[in-house]
CSV table of C-alpha atoms and ligand atoms in Angstrom, one decimal:
chain,number,residue,atom,x,y,z
A,984,MET,CA,0.0,0.0,0.0
A,985,ASN,CA,2.9,2.3,0.8
A,986,GLU,CA,4.5,1.6,-2.6
A,987,TYR,CA,1.2,2.5,-4.3
A,988,ASP,CA,0.9,5.7,-2.2
A,989,SER,CA,4.4,6.6,-3.4
A,990,GLU,CA,3.3,6.0,-7.0
A,991,VAL,CA,0.3,8.3,-6.5
A,992,MET,CA,2.5,11.1,-5.0
A,993,ALA,CA,5.0,10.8,-7.8
A,994,GLY,CA,2.1,11.1,-10.3
A,995,ILE,CA,0.8,14.2,-8.5
A,996,LEU,CA,4.2,15.8,-8.5
A,997,LYS,CA,4.7,15.1,-12.2
A,998,ARG,CA,1.3,16.7,-12.9
A,999,GLU,CA,2.5,19.7,-10.9
A,1000,GLY,CA,5.5,20.1,-13.1
A,1001,TYR,CA,8.1,18.3,-11.1
A,1002,ALA,CA,10.6,15.9,-12.6
A,1003,LEU,CA,12.5,13.1,-10.8
A,1004,ALA,CA,15.9,14.1,-9.6
A,1005,LYS,CA,18.6,11.5,-9.9
A,1006,VAL,CA,20.1,12.1,-6.5
A,1007,ALA,CA,18.9,14.0,-3.4
A,1008,GLU,CA,21.7,16.5,-3.8
A,1009,GLU,CA,20.0,17.8,-7.0
A,1010,ALA,CA,16.5,17.9,-5.6
A,1011,GLU,CA,14.4,21.0,-4.8
A,1012,LEU,CA,11.9,18.9,-2.9
A,1013,VAL,CA,12.5,15.6,-1.0
A,1014,LEU,CA,9.4,13.8,0.1
A,1015,LEU,CA,9.9,10.7,2.3
A,1016,ASN,CA,7.1,8.2,2.3
A,1017,THR,CA,7.3,6.4,5.7
A,1018,CYS,CA,6.2,3.2,7.5
A,1019,SER,CA,5.4,2.9,11.2
A,1020,VAL,CA,4.7,-0.8,11.4
A,1021,ARG,CA,7.9,-1.6,13.3
A,1022,GLN,CA,10.4,0.7,15.2
A,1023,HIS,CA,13.1,-0.3,12.7
A,1024,ALA,CA,11.2,1.3,9.8
A,1025,GLU,CA,10.8,4.6,11.8
A,1026,ASP,CA,14.5,4.5,12.8
A,1027,LYS,CA,15.5,4.5,9.1
A,1028,VAL,CA,13.4,7.6,8.4
A,1029,PHE,CA,15.1,9.5,11.2
A,1030,SER,CA,18.5,8.5,10.0
A,1031,LYS,CA,17.6,9.6,6.5
A,1032,LEU,CA,16.2,12.9,7.8
A,1033,GLY,CA,19.6,13.4,9.6
A,1034,GLU,CA,21.4,12.9,6.3
A,1035,LEU,CA,19.0,15.4,4.6
A,1036,LYS,CA,19.8,18.0,7.3
A,1037,ARG,CA,23.4,18.1,6.1
A,1038,LEU,CA,22.2,18.7,2.5
A,1039,LYS,CA,19.7,21.4,3.6
A,1040,ASP,CA,22.4,23.2,5.5
A,1041,LYS,CA,24.2,23.6,2.2
A,1042,GLN,CA,21.1,24.3,0.2
A,1043,PRO,CA,18.6,26.0,2.4
A,1044,GLU,CA,16.0,26.4,-0.3
A,1045,MET,CA,15.5,22.6,-0.4
A,1046,LYS,CA,12.1,21.6,0.9
A,1047,ILE,CA,11.6,18.4,2.9
A,1048,GLY,CA,8.3,16.7,3.6
A,1049,VAL,CA,7.4,13.5,5.5
A,1050,ALA,CA,4.4,11.5,4.2
A,1051,GLY,CA,2.9,8.2,5.3
A,1052,CYS,CA,2.2,6.5,8.5
A,1053,LEU,CA,5.0,8.1,10.6
A,1054,ALA,CA,3.6,11.5,9.6
A,1055,GLU,CA,0.2,10.4,10.8
A,1056,ARG,CA,1.5,8.9,14.0
A,1057,MET,CA,3.6,11.9,15.1
A,1058,LYS,CA,1.9,14.8,13.5
A,1059,GLU,CA,3.2,18.2,14.5
A,1060,GLU,CA,5.5,16.6,17.1
A,1061,LEU,CA,7.8,15.8,14.1
A,1062,PHE,CA,8.5,19.5,13.6
A,1063,VAL,CA,9.8,19.6,17.2
A,1064,GLN,CA,12.1,16.6,16.6
A,1065,ILE,CA,13.1,17.6,13.1
A,1066,PRO,CA,13.3,21.4,12.9
A,1067,HIS,CA,14.5,21.4,9.2
A,1068,LEU,CA,11.2,19.7,8.1
A,1069,ASP,CA,8.8,21.8,6.0
A,1070,PHE,CA,5.6,19.7,5.8
A,1071,ILE,CA,3.8,16.6,7.1
A,1072,LEU,CA,1.3,14.7,5.0
A,1073,GLY,CA,-0.8,11.8,6.5
A,1074,PRO,CA,-1.6,8.8,4.3
A,1075,SER,CA,-5.3,9.7,3.9
A,1076,HIS,CA,-4.5,13.2,2.7
A,1077,ILE,CA,-2.3,12.7,-0.4
A,1078,LYS,CA,-4.7,14.7,-2.6
A,1079,ASN,CA,-3.7,17.8,-0.6
A,1080,LEU,CA,-0.1,17.6,-1.8
A,1081,PRO,CA,-0.5,20.3,-4.5
A,1082,GLU,CA,-2.1,22.7,-2.1
A,1083,ILE,CA,0.6,22.2,0.4
A,1084,LEU,CA,3.3,22.8,-2.2
A,1085,LYS,CA,1.6,26.0,-3.3
A,1086,ASN,CA,1.3,27.3,0.3
A,1087,ILE,CA,5.0,26.5,0.8
A,1088,GLU,CA,5.9,28.4,-2.4
A,1089,ASP,CA,3.8,31.3,-1.1
A,1090,GLY,CA,6.1,31.3,1.9
A,1091,LYS,CA,4.0,29.4,4.5
A,1092,LYS,CA,6.1,27.4,6.9
A,1093,LYS,CA,5.6,24.1,8.8
A,1094,ILE,CA,2.4,22.8,7.3
A,1095,ALA,CA,0.8,19.6,8.6
A,1096,VAL,CA,-2.2,17.8,7.1
A,1097,THR,CA,-3.2,14.7,9.0
A,1098,GLY,CA,-6.2,13.1,10.6
A,1099,GLU,CA,-8.7,10.4,9.4
A,1100,ALA,CA,-10.2,11.1,6.0
A,1101,GLN,CA,-13.0,9.7,3.8
A,1102,LEU,CA,-12.4,7.3,1.0
A,1103,PRO,CA,-9.5,8.7,-1.1
A,1104,GLN,CA,-10.4,9.7,-4.6
A,1105,VAL,CA,-9.4,7.6,-7.5
A,1106,GLU,CA,-6.1,8.8,-8.8
A,1107,LYS,CA,-5.8,9.0,-12.6
A,1108,GLU,CA,-2.2,9.9,-13.0
A,1109,VAL,CA,-0.5,7.3,-10.9
A,1110,LEU,CA,3.2,7.1,-11.9
A,1111,ARG,CA,3.5,3.3,-11.7
A,1112,GLN,CA,6.9,1.6,-11.4
A,1113,ASN,CA,6.3,-0.5,-14.5
A,1114,ASN,CA,3.7,-0.9,-17.3
A,1115,LEU,CA,2.9,-4.6,-16.8
A,1116,SER,CA,1.7,-5.0,-13.2
A,1117,ALA,CA,-0.4,-2.5,-11.4
A,1118,TYR,CA,-1.4,-2.1,-7.8
A,1119,LEU,CA,-5.1,-1.4,-7.4
A,1120,PRO,CA,-6.2,-0.6,-3.9
A,1121,ILE,CA,-9.7,-1.8,-3.0
A,1122,THR,CA,-9.9,-1.1,0.7
A,1123,PHE,CA,-8.2,1.6,2.8
A,1124,GLY,CA,-7.4,1.3,6.5
A,1125,CYS,CA,-8.3,-1.6,8.7
A,1126,SER,CA,-10.8,-2.2,11.5
A,1127,HIS,CA,-9.4,-5.4,12.9
A,1128,PHE,CA,-7.2,-4.0,15.7
A,1129,CYS,CA,-4.8,-6.9,16.2
A,1130,SER,CA,-3.3,-6.0,19.5
A,1131,TYR,CA,0.2,-5.3,18.2
A,1132,CYS,CA,-0.6,-3.3,15.1
A,1133,ILE,CA,-0.5,0.4,14.5
A,1134,VAL,CA,-2.3,0.4,11.1
A,1135,PRO,CA,-5.8,1.1,12.3
A,1136,TYR,CA,-4.5,4.1,14.2
A,1137,VAL,CA,-2.6,5.6,11.4
A,1138,ARG,CA,-4.7,4.6,8.4
A,1139,GLY,CA,-8.1,4.7,10.0
A,1140,GLY,CA,-11.0,2.1,9.9
A,1141,GLN,CA,-11.7,0.1,6.7
A,1142,ARG,CA,-13.2,2.0,3.8
A,1143,SER,CA,-14.0,-0.1,0.6
A,1144,LYS,CA,-14.0,1.4,-2.9
A,1145,GLY,CA,-17.2,0.9,-4.8
A,1146,MET,CA,-17.1,-2.2,-7.1
A,1147,GLU,CA,-18.1,-0.2,-10.3
A,1148,VAL,CA,-15.1,2.1,-9.7
A,1149,ILE,CA,-12.7,-0.8,-9.3
A,1150,LEU,CA,-14.0,-2.5,-12.4
A,1151,LYS,CA,-13.6,0.7,-14.4
A,1152,GLU,CA,-10.0,1.2,-13.1
A,1153,ALA,CA,-9.2,-2.4,-14.0
A,1154,GLU,CA,-10.6,-2.1,-17.5
A,1155,GLU,CA,-8.6,1.1,-18.1
A,1156,LEU,CA,-5.4,-0.4,-16.9
A,1157,THR,CA,-6.0,-3.4,-19.1
A,1158,LYS,CA,-6.6,-1.2,-22.1
A,1159,ARG,CA,-3.4,0.6,-21.4
A,1160,GLY,CA,-1.5,-2.8,-21.6
A,1161,TYR,CA,-1.3,-3.9,-18.0
A,1162,LYS,CA,-1.2,-7.7,-17.8
A,1163,GLU,CA,-1.5,-8.1,-14.1
A,1164,ILE,CA,-3.6,-6.4,-11.4
A,1165,ILE,CA,-2.7,-6.7,-7.7
A,1166,LEU,CA,-5.7,-5.8,-5.5
A,1167,LEU,CA,-4.5,-4.2,-2.3
A,1168,GLY,CA,-6.0,-4.0,1.1
A,1169,GLN,CA,-4.9,-4.5,4.7
A,1170,GLN,CA,-7.5,-7.3,4.9
A,1171,VAL,CA,-8.4,-7.5,1.2
A,1172,ASN,CA,-10.8,-10.3,1.9
A,1173,ALA,CA,-12.9,-8.1,4.2
A,1174,TYR,CA,-13.6,-6.1,1.0
A,1175,GLY,CA,-17.2,-4.8,1.0
A,1176,GLN,CA,-18.0,-5.5,4.6
A,1177,ASP,CA,-18.4,-1.7,5.2
A,1178,LEU,CA,-20.5,-1.3,2.1
A,1179,GLY,CA,-23.5,-3.2,3.3
A,1180,ASN,CA,-24.5,-4.5,-0.1
A,1181,GLN,CA,-23.5,-8.2,0.0
A,1182,ILE,CA,-20.5,-7.5,-2.3
A,1183,ASN,CA,-17.3,-9.3,-1.3
A,1184,LEU,CA,-13.9,-10.3,-2.7
A,1185,ALA,CA,-15.2,-13.5,-4.3
A,1186,PHE,CA,-17.8,-11.6,-6.2
A,1187,LEU,CA,-15.3,-8.9,-7.3
A,1188,LEU,CA,-12.8,-11.6,-8.5
A,1189,ARG,CA,-15.5,-13.2,-10.7
A,1190,GLU,CA,-16.3,-9.8,-12.2
A,1191,LEU,CA,-12.6,-9.0,-12.9
A,1192,ASP,CA,-12.0,-12.4,-14.3
A,1193,VAL,CA,-14.0,-11.7,-17.4
A,1194,ILE,CA,-12.1,-8.5,-18.4
A,1195,GLU,CA,-10.7,-9.2,-21.9
A,1196,GLY,CA,-6.9,-8.9,-22.1
A,1197,LEU,CA,-6.2,-9.1,-18.4
A,1198,GLU,CA,-3.9,-12.0,-17.8
A,1199,ARG,CA,-3.4,-12.2,-14.0
A,1200,ILE,CA,-5.2,-11.1,-10.9
A,1201,ARG,CA,-3.6,-11.2,-7.4
A,1202,PHE,CA,-4.7,-9.9,-4.1
A,1203,ILE,CA,-2.8,-9.0,-0.9
A,1204,THR,CA,-3.1,-9.3,2.1
A,1205,ALA,CA,-5.7,-11.9,3.1
A,1206,HIS,CA,-6.8,-12.4,6.7
A,1207,PRO,CA,-7.3,-16.0,7.9
A,1208,SER,CA,-10.5,-15.3,9.8
A,1209,LYS,CA,-12.2,-14.1,6.7
A,1210,ILE,CA,-11.4,-16.9,4.3
A,1211,ASP,CA,-14.6,-18.7,3.3
A,1212,ASN,CA,-15.6,-21.4,0.9
A,1213,GLY,CA,-17.0,-18.8,-1.5
A,1214,LEU,CA,-13.5,-17.1,-1.8
A,1215,ILE,CA,-11.7,-20.4,-2.2
A,1216,GLU,CA,-14.1,-21.5,-5.0
A,1217,ALA,CA,-13.8,-18.2,-6.8
A,1218,MET,CA,-10.0,-18.5,-6.6
A,1219,SER,CA,-10.2,-22.0,-8.1
A,1220,GLU,CA,-12.8,-21.2,-10.8
A,1221,CYS,CA,-11.4,-17.8,-12.0
A,1222,GLN,CA,-8.9,-18.5,-14.7
A,1223,ARG,CA,-7.0,-15.3,-14.2
A,1224,VAL,CA,-6.7,-15.4,-10.4
A,1225,CYS,CA,-3.2,-16.7,-9.6
A,1226,GLU,CA,-2.5,-19.7,-7.5
A,1227,HIS,CA,-1.0,-17.9,-4.6
A,1228,ILE,CA,-2.2,-16.5,-1.3
A,1229,HIS,CA,-0.3,-14.5,1.3
A,1230,LEU,CA,-2.0,-15.5,4.6
A,1231,PRO,CA,-0.3,-14.1,7.7
A,1232,LEU,CA,-0.2,-16.7,10.5
A,1233,GLN,CA,1.7,-14.6,13.0
A,1234,SER,CA,2.1,-17.4,15.6
A,1235,GLY,CA,1.5,-21.1,16.0
A,1236,SER,CA,0.5,-20.8,19.6
A,1237,ASP,CA,-3.2,-20.5,20.5
A,1238,GLU,CA,-2.3,-18.5,23.6
A,1239,VAL,CA,-0.3,-16.0,21.6
A,1240,LEU,CA,-2.9,-15.8,18.8
A,1241,GLY,CA,-5.5,-15.0,21.5
A,1242,ARG,CA,-3.4,-12.2,23.0
A,1243,MET,CA,-2.7,-10.9,19.5
A,1244,GLU,CA,-6.5,-10.8,19.0
A,1245,ARG,CA,-6.2,-12.4,15.6
A,1246,GLY,CA,-9.6,-14.1,15.6
A,1247,TYR,CA,-8.6,-17.7,14.7
A,1248,THR,CA,-6.9,-20.7,16.3
A,1249,ARG,CA,-4.1,-22.8,15.1
A,1250,ASP,CA,-6.6,-25.6,14.1
A,1251,GLU,CA,-8.8,-23.2,12.3
A,1252,TYR,CA,-5.8,-21.9,10.3
A,1253,LEU,CA,-4.8,-25.5,9.5
A,1254,GLU,CA,-8.3,-26.2,8.3
A,1255,ILE,CA,-8.1,-23.2,5.9
A,1256,ILE,CA,-4.7,-24.5,4.5
A,1257,LYS,CA,-6.2,-27.9,4.0
A,1258,LYS,CA,-9.2,-26.6,2.1
A,1259,LEU,CA,-7.0,-24.3,0.0
A,1260,ARG,CA,-4.7,-27.2,-1.0
A,1261,GLN,CA,-7.6,-29.6,-1.6
A,1262,THR,CA,-9.3,-27.1,-3.9
A,1263,ILE,CA,-6.3,-25.6,-5.6
A,1264,PRO,CA,-3.5,-28.3,-5.5
A,1265,GLU,CA,-0.8,-26.1,-7.1
A,1266,ILE,CA,-1.4,-23.1,-4.8
A,1267,SER,CA,1.6,-21.5,-3.2
A,1268,ILE,CA,1.1,-20.1,0.3
A,1269,THR,CA,3.2,-17.5,2.0
A,1270,THR,CA,2.9,-16.0,5.4
A,1271,ASP,CA,4.1,-13.5,8.0
A,1272,ILE,CA,5.3,-14.5,11.5
A,1273,ILE,CA,6.1,-12.4,14.5
A,1274,VAL,CA,8.4,-13.8,17.2
A,1275,GLY,CA,8.8,-12.5,20.8
A,1276,PHE,CA,5.3,-11.3,21.2
A,1277,PRO,CA,4.7,-10.3,24.9
A,1278,GLY,CA,4.5,-13.5,27.1
A,1279,GLU,CA,5.7,-15.8,24.3
A,1280,ASN,CA,7.4,-18.6,26.2
A,1281,SER,CA,9.6,-21.4,24.7
A,1282,THR,CA,6.6,-23.7,24.4
A,1283,ASP,CA,4.7,-21.1,22.3
A,1284,PHE,CA,7.7,-20.6,20.1
A,1285,GLU,CA,8.2,-24.3,19.6
A,1286,ALA,CA,4.6,-24.5,18.6
A,1287,THR,CA,5.3,-21.9,15.9
A,1288,LEU,CA,8.3,-23.9,14.7
A,1289,GLU,CA,6.3,-27.1,14.7
A,1290,LEU,CA,3.4,-25.5,12.8
A,1291,ILE,CA,5.5,-24.0,10.0
A,1292,SER,CA,7.3,-27.4,9.6
A,1293,GLN,CA,3.9,-29.0,9.3
A,1294,ILE,CA,2.4,-26.5,6.9
A,1295,ARG,CA,5.5,-26.0,4.8
A,1296,PHE,CA,4.9,-22.4,3.5
A,1297,ASP,CA,6.5,-21.4,0.2
A,1298,GLY,CA,7.9,-18.4,1.9
A,1299,ALA,CA,7.6,-16.2,4.9
A,1300,PHE,CA,8.3,-12.7,6.1
A,1301,MET,CA,9.6,-13.0,9.7
A,1302,PHE,CA,9.8,-10.3,12.3
A,1303,LYS,CA,10.7,-9.6,15.9
A,1304,TYR,CA,7.8,-8.1,17.8
A,1305,SER,CA,8.2,-4.3,18.0
A,1306,PRO,CA,6.1,-2.5,20.6
A,1307,ARG,CA,4.1,0.3,18.9
A,1308,PRO,CA,2.8,3.3,20.7
A,1309,GLU,CA,-1.0,3.3,21.5
A,1310,THR,CA,-1.4,-0.4,20.8
A,1311,LYS,CA,-2.7,-2.8,23.5
A,1312,ALA,CA,0.2,-5.2,23.2
A,1313,ALA,CA,2.8,-2.5,24.0
A,1314,THR,CA,1.3,-2.4,27.5
A,1315,LEU,CA,1.1,-6.2,28.1
A,1316,PRO,CA,3.2,-7.7,30.8
A,1317,ASN,CA,6.1,-10.0,30.1
A,1318,GLN,CA,7.7,-8.2,27.2
A,1319,ILE,CA,10.5,-10.4,25.7
A,1320,GLU,CA,14.1,-9.4,25.9
A,1321,GLU,CA,15.8,-8.3,22.6
A,1322,GLU,CA,18.4,-11.1,22.9
A,1323,VAL,CA,15.6,-13.8,23.1
A,1324,LYS,CA,13.7,-12.3,20.2
A,1325,ARG,CA,16.9,-12.2,18.1
A,1326,GLU,CA,17.7,-15.8,18.9
A,1327,ARG,CA,14.1,-17.0,18.1
A,1328,LEU,CA,14.1,-15.0,14.8
A,1329,SER,CA,17.3,-16.6,13.6
A,1330,ARG,CA,16.0,-20.1,14.5
A,1331,LEU,CA,12.8,-19.5,12.7
A,1332,ILE,CA,14.5,-18.1,9.6
A,1333,GLU,CA,16.7,-21.1,9.5
A,1334,VAL,CA,13.8,-23.5,9.5
A,1335,GLN,CA,11.7,-21.6,7.1
A,1336,ASN,CA,14.5,-20.9,4.6
A,1337,ARG,CA,15.3,-24.6,4.5
A,1338,ILE,CA,11.6,-25.3,3.7
A,1339,THR,CA,11.5,-22.5,1.0
A,1340,LYS,CA,14.6,-24.0,-0.6
A,1341,GLU,CA,13.1,-27.5,-0.6
A,1342,LYS,CA,9.8,-26.3,-2.0
A,1343,ASN,CA,11.6,-24.5,-4.8
A,1344,ARG,CA,13.7,-27.6,-5.5
A,1345,GLU,CA,10.4,-29.6,-6.0
A,1346,LEU,CA,9.7,-27.4,-9.0
A,1347,VAL,CA,12.7,-28.4,-11.0
A,1348,GLY,CA,11.6,-30.3,-14.1
A,1349,GLN,CA,8.1,-28.7,-13.9
A,1350,LYS,CA,6.5,-26.4,-16.5
A,1351,GLU,CA,5.5,-22.9,-15.3
A,1352,GLU,CA,3.8,-19.9,-17.0
A,1353,VAL,CA,6.1,-16.9,-16.5
A,1354,LEU,CA,5.2,-13.3,-17.1
A,1355,VAL,CA,8.4,-11.6,-18.2
A,1356,THR,CA,8.7,-8.3,-16.4
A,1357,SER,CA,12.2,-7.1,-17.2
A,1358,SER,CA,15.8,-8.0,-18.2
A,1359,ASN,CA,18.0,-9.3,-15.4
A,1360,PRO,CA,19.8,-6.2,-14.2
A,1361,LYS,CA,22.9,-8.2,-13.4
A,1362,ILE,CA,23.1,-10.4,-16.5
A,1363,PRO,CA,22.1,-8.6,-19.7
A,1364,THR,CA,21.5,-11.8,-21.7
A,1365,GLU,CA,18.9,-12.9,-19.2
A,1366,ILE,CA,15.3,-11.9,-18.5
A,1367,MET,CA,13.3,-12.3,-15.4
A,1368,GLY,CA,9.7,-12.7,-14.5
A,1369,LYS,CA,7.2,-14.4,-12.1
A,1370,THR,CA,5.3,-17.6,-12.1
A,1371,ARG,CA,1.6,-17.6,-11.3
A,1372,THR,CA,2.6,-18.8,-7.9
A,1373,ASN,CA,4.6,-15.6,-7.4
A,1374,LYS,CA,8.1,-17.1,-7.7
A,1375,VAL,CA,10.9,-15.2,-9.4
A,1376,VAL,CA,12.4,-17.0,-12.4
A,1377,PHE,CA,15.5,-16.0,-14.4
A,1378,LEU,CA,16.0,-17.4,-18.0
A,1379,GLU,CA,18.1,-16.7,-21.1
A,1380,GLY,CA,16.2,-14.4,-23.4
A,1381,SER,CA,16.2,-11.0,-25.0
A,1382,GLN,CA,14.6,-7.7,-23.9
A,1383,ASP,CA,11.8,-8.0,-26.5
A,1384,LEU,CA,10.2,-10.8,-24.5
A,1385,VAL,CA,9.3,-8.4,-21.7
A,1386,GLY,CA,5.5,-8.4,-21.3
A,1387,GLU,CA,5.2,-11.9,-22.8
A,1388,LEU,CA,3.7,-14.9,-21.0
A,1389,LEU,CA,6.1,-17.8,-21.6
A,1390,GLU,CA,5.9,-21.5,-21.0
A,1391,VAL,CA,9.1,-22.2,-19.1
A,1392,GLU,CA,10.7,-25.4,-17.8
A,1393,ILE,CA,12.4,-25.0,-14.4
A,1394,ILE,CA,16.0,-26.2,-14.6
A,1395,SER,CA,17.4,-25.2,-11.2
A,1396,SER,CA,16.5,-23.6,-8.0
A,1397,SER,CA,17.7,-21.8,-4.9
A,1398,THR,CA,16.1,-20.3,-1.8
A,1399,TRP,CA,15.3,-17.0,-3.5
A,1400,HIS,CA,14.6,-17.8,-7.1
A,1401,LEU,CA,14.3,-20.4,-9.9
A,1402,LYS,CA,16.1,-20.7,-13.2
A,1403,GLY,CA,14.2,-21.8,-16.3
A,1404,LYS,CA,14.5,-22.3,-20.0
A,1405,LYS,CA,12.0,-21.4,-22.7
A,1406,ARG,CA,10.2,-24.4,-24.0
B,1487,5AD,N1,5.9,-5.9,15.4
B,1487,5AD,C1,6.4,-6.8,14.5
B,1487,5AD,N2,5.8,-7.1,13.4
B,1487,5AD,C2,4.6,-6.5,13.1
B,1487,5AD,N3,3.8,-6.6,12.0
B,1487,5AD,C3,2.7,-5.7,12.2
B,1487,5AD,N4,2.9,-5.1,13.4
B,1487,5AD,C4,4.1,-5.5,13.9
B,1487,5AD,C5,4.7,-5.2,15.1
B,1487,5AD,N5,4.3,-4.3,16.0
B,1487,5AD,C6,4.0,-7.5,10.9
B,1487,5AD,C7,2.9,-8.6,10.8
B,1487,5AD,C8,2.1,-8.1,9.6
B,1487,5AD,C9,3.3,-7.5,8.8
B,1487,5AD,C10,2.8,-6.6,7.7
B,1487,5AD,O1,4.0,-6.8,9.7
B,1487,5AD,O2,3.5,-9.8,10.6
B,1487,5AD,O3,1.5,-9.2,9.0
B,1488,SF4,FE1,-2.8,-4.7,11.4
B,1488,SF4,FE2,-4.3,-6.9,12.0
B,1488,SF4,FE3,-5.3,-4.9,10.4
B,1488,SF4,FE4,-3.4,-6.6,9.5
B,1488,SF4,S1,-5.5,-7.2,10.1
B,1488,SF4,S2,-3.5,-4.3,9.3
B,1488,SF4,S3,-2.1,-6.9,11.3
B,1488,SF4,S4,-4.8,-4.7,12.6
């Protein structure tokens, strides 16, 4: 979602007459889009802002803005900590960017636009990173309030886009040559719950599936408590919907899941995996895991290791728990020491990476449909792309194959990618 927001801001800036600078030293305006989901992400912003201070000391006319979730979380307090900052823009107020820039040009100082907003308008001039695969947000914000998560505080409650609007956007993107659409939402499968008209993700997928010329449909991120048979059937029956789901598990311990307020148990999660694999045998399943949540003891952690070994995810993003201001979990007793978190994370990564590597090895000799997205930046004679199951594949080939769907035989594998050859 953050990447999409950056594309929207880049589009607005272009419309306002700005062009991309190659390096910060050459920029008149530096706009940082930020994430607040873990402390580490915020630390990186502060260190970047420190570097920018040195540049601004040399070029005082440079304007610096902070957008995104950190802007929303800290609001005007950011001006106190970062005196060289010119403006602050919350993630629900991106459309105000031109007005802010105009006010700054007119000599106004220290502008902050934050606070919860209505449904953002549909942006027409998004400066997308490529012309094959497009993000298309369908919900904004989140109303789940997992006890560790800052998103509902900084992005507000869930607001769904109308289905007609989404279908029109998807049709336009397809007409402009996009082959793949990635539907975005914090809980993308809660789509429609706030609209009160029976429309849900399964229904939307079926409508998108008939758009002529669209090759692939993906959606991120799904929430386990809202996977129903209707969605699994739609995934299986819709030709263009890819055989991949990102389904954050977070923990394999029922006690921890309860305190996280995730809304499912380990057995319920397993049941969903079973149904997904029964209905869509080739599906790849990826996940997110947090270690060191308050009160997580070694039995809880072993339960997570045991569960990931049983499920055998195709891949996982793994994190140390990071206490976030305002959230319930930050005030829970028995916070875990950094050293223990670090040790658990490295054990988890070791187990999961072995599984990822093994799962990739199982694909050697198989045929896969690959959407070629670019040439390999490291090896000019190679191109790269993704399978329907969202795995990266490198293969020999020339630049003019970019945008093609190729049938590829997988010839070797590693933890992070596959190698293939055109059939
Ligand atoms: N600490 C660590 N990881 C977190 N995530 C969300 N909030 C936190 C937190 N406070 C992780 C979850 C989520 C992913 C996007 O980030 O695993 O699925
Ligand atoms: Fe955060 Fe939970 Fe909402 Fe995901 S579902 S954005 S983890 S509150």
